[in-house]
Each structure stands twice: as structure tokens, then as C-alpha cells.
Amino acid sequence: MIALINLILVFFDLSYIPWRDFYLQYTPKLTQVYDQVKGIEPHRDTQRYLNQVNALSAQLKPTNLDSPEVETSLGQLRLLSNRLIEENPFALANKSGQLEKIKNIIRDRTHKNSIHAAFDTLWTQAYLSQAGWQKELDFFNTEVKPLMETNYYRGLGTNGKFIDDFWQLDLPFVTLFALDFLVRTIAVSRQNPGLNLLEAMLRRWYDIFLLFPFGRWVRVIPVTLRLQQTDLINLEPIRQQINRDFVANFAGEMTEVVGVEIVNQMQEAIGRGDATRWLFQSSSRRAYITVNNTDELQAIASRLIYLSVYDVMPKIQPELQALVHQIIEIILKQSPIYKQLQNLPGLNQLPHHLSENLAKSLSQTTQNTLETALQDPEVTAIAARLVKKFQTVLEFELQKQENTQELQALLVDMLEEIKINYVKGIEEKGVEEILEESAQLRQIAGK
């Protein structure tokens, strides 16, 4: 709680100069006290001006505008007004904007375009007599005086900077924080004999910010952590959201970068011809490591053939038979004998039955033949030689320059499309959806 009070005081001190006008308006007594901490005092020029207006007001009450004393005060105000315009005492406090507001108010009040003429008109016996001196003084005290009171003079210290004695208020807090940090460090080092003094200090690294005489706003870090440790506030939802946002942004960018870079490397390898050399030039390959002494590519091809013959073809037998029947029908329709048989009574359906039976027989025979052939070692050997020959001829044709260039260009274009759609897919789906799925999986695992 002491650290929290100190943090509030630090933020008040940081806000005092920028918000002094606000504090002056709503807590004038506070500004009278805290101005001394900041080395602030009323500016002599603006204060002299306000004192002269008060003197004029005091002179007008028992007498009239025609008295010599009033004329002297008005002349003095005109002189101070010209000096106010020329010297701009508001500049040191960075409040030149207040002077501009005063000028605009006086111009509007006297209906003069020149600010010098406006002030000279305001502080004359003729104008005050015509407009009513009490009314004009009330206007000045209501509209102009508050703006002048915001101006101030701030002294400079021996270091050339503005006077700031906040350190005197902060010193007791820093002393207490230093003692607390020392006690905690000693306690940690005794509880963990393997730690030296520096390592023990690092266990409470965030408390070091409480000791800095500069950048005091960073004390928000140790104060927040202390409040979290004492359960006075709960920052866990905020921490989770920060982690989530960080992971989402980082994961999204990293996923895009890694994926695009992989595709780029593949495109460059294809463009250089590395892929072609690796495929067709065995001398450029490194020793290929196998894990089960099996040629997986050959095994996959064999497995696909067996699945096609024993599992797939029996299930597509009706469609295969219909296809063969249709082909036979087309062939027969082109035969003159087929046309003559269709014209004979009682025999017009014979070609159709013949083609249907022939198609059924052919499809069944093909199925039986393939099953028998797969069980014949000689057929298997011939098929292996066919595959080997096919691979050799394919490699030879692919190594031709025109074929290689065309395939490389097609592969590069295909990878470019994959890269574009990959990034687009990440943007459309978003990492947020992936994080939601991860959160749901953690909840399921927790249950």
C-alpha cells in the first residue's frame, strides 16, 4: 500500500505542470502548496498588472473617473498593457496561447482590430464612463484575470534545469524501499545458500525500479506485481490476453515466413536444375538411408496393383461390363452382317444378346486373368522388367532439354500458386481460429 501511495504521488507530480491550470481552477489551495515544490511563483509582470487593476478598482469606489489618481492608474495600465504585448511574459511558462486568448477577448470587447488600440481604449476614462466602469472591471476579473493567473515564473537551479524539489518528498519512500529490498535479498540468500548476493537480488529484480531517482513512472511495474502477489488485483486475464495476442501475431507471421521460404527454396532448386540432377544423376545423390530394408516406392506400387485387381475391379464389374458392351455394340453396328440380322424376323435381338454375353465374358475373363497373372512368378518378373524399362525410358525423355525446361516452368508456376493460396488461406482463416482450437483442446485435456 505504501508503494501504491508513492506511485500515485509520482503520477501526480508528473501531471502537475501539464495540468496545473486544472488544479489551479479546482484545487487552488493545493497549487499554493505544491507550487513551492516545483519552484513556481507568480510572474512579476502579470502579477504587477493584476495588482494595478486591483488598485484602480479600489480608487474608483470612493471617487469618480475624473480624479487625477484614476487617470494615473489608467495610464499605468496602458503602459503595462503595451509591455505585456511586446515582452510576452507567458513564454517562459510555455503559455503564449493564454496571451493570445487575452488579446482576442480584448479585441472583441472594444471592437478594435489592433491589440495596442484595444488596450489603450479599454483603459481610458471615456470608454469606462460610457460602458460603465463596474461592468468592465467585472468583465476583466471574470474573463481576463483567470487567464493571467495561470502564468507563472519558475526558477532555475544550479544545474541549469527548472527547480524541482520532489526528491525531498520521494526520499523517505525510496529509503524505505531500499531497506525492504535489502531485507528481502538477505532472506532469499539465506533460504538458498547456493545463491550469491547478486543472484539473490535478481530474484526481486522488479523492486530495483523503486530505487531509481529518475524515470519514476516505471515503478508501476513493481507496484503492479506486488498488488498481484497480494491478491489485491487479478491480472491473470490481462496476462493471458497479452500472451494470446503476442502468440497470434508472432505465429501468423512466422507461419507465413516459413511456408513462403520453403516454397521459395523449392522454386530456386527447380530453377537451378538441382531437382532434375538429383532424380536422374545418381552420382549427385547422397547415400539414401532406409529404416526397414524395403523399397517403399515399389511396395506402394505393388500394393496399389493388388488393391485394384482384388478389391476395386470386383466392385466396378457392372460398370466395366457396361463399358465393354457399349464398345462391342459400336463395333457391331459398323458391320454389314449386324444390319442384315436386325432386319430378319425373330433375330433382331440376337446381336444385342451376343454383345451382352460377350461383354460379360470378356470382363469376367479379364478379372480372372489378372488374378491368375498376379500369382504367376513369370508374369511378376515380366512386370518388374516393364516397370524398370518404363522408368529408364521416362528418365531419358525427361532429360531432354525441352521437356526439362517445360516441366521446371510448370513446377515453378504450380509452387507460386501454392504459395499465394497458402498465405491467403492463413489470412482468411486467421491464427485466432487456431488458437481457439488449441484452447478447446487444453480444456478437454484438463477435464
CSV table of C-alpha atoms in Angstrom, one decimal, residues 28 86 204 217 227 230 260 294 359 377 390 405 426 436:
chain,number,residue,atom,x,y,z
A,28,PRO,CA,-6.3,26.4,-5.7
A,86,GLU,CA,5.8,43.4,-26.5
A,204,ARG,CA,13.5,-9.5,-6.8
A,217,TRP,CA,6.9,6.2,-13.7
A,227,LEU,CA,-0.6,-6.0,-5.9
A,230,THR,CA,-1.1,-9.9,-2.5
A,260,VAL,CA,6.8,-19.0,-48.2
A,294,THR,CA,12.2,-52.0,-48.0
A,359,ALA,CA,-19.0,-58.2,-72.8
A,377,PRO,CA,6.1,-65.7,-60.8
A,390,PHE,CA,9.4,-47.7,-68.3
A,405,GLN,CA,12.5,-26.7,-69.2
A,426,ILE,CA,-3.7,-18.1,-43.4
A,436,GLU,CA,-9.3,-21.2,-30.2
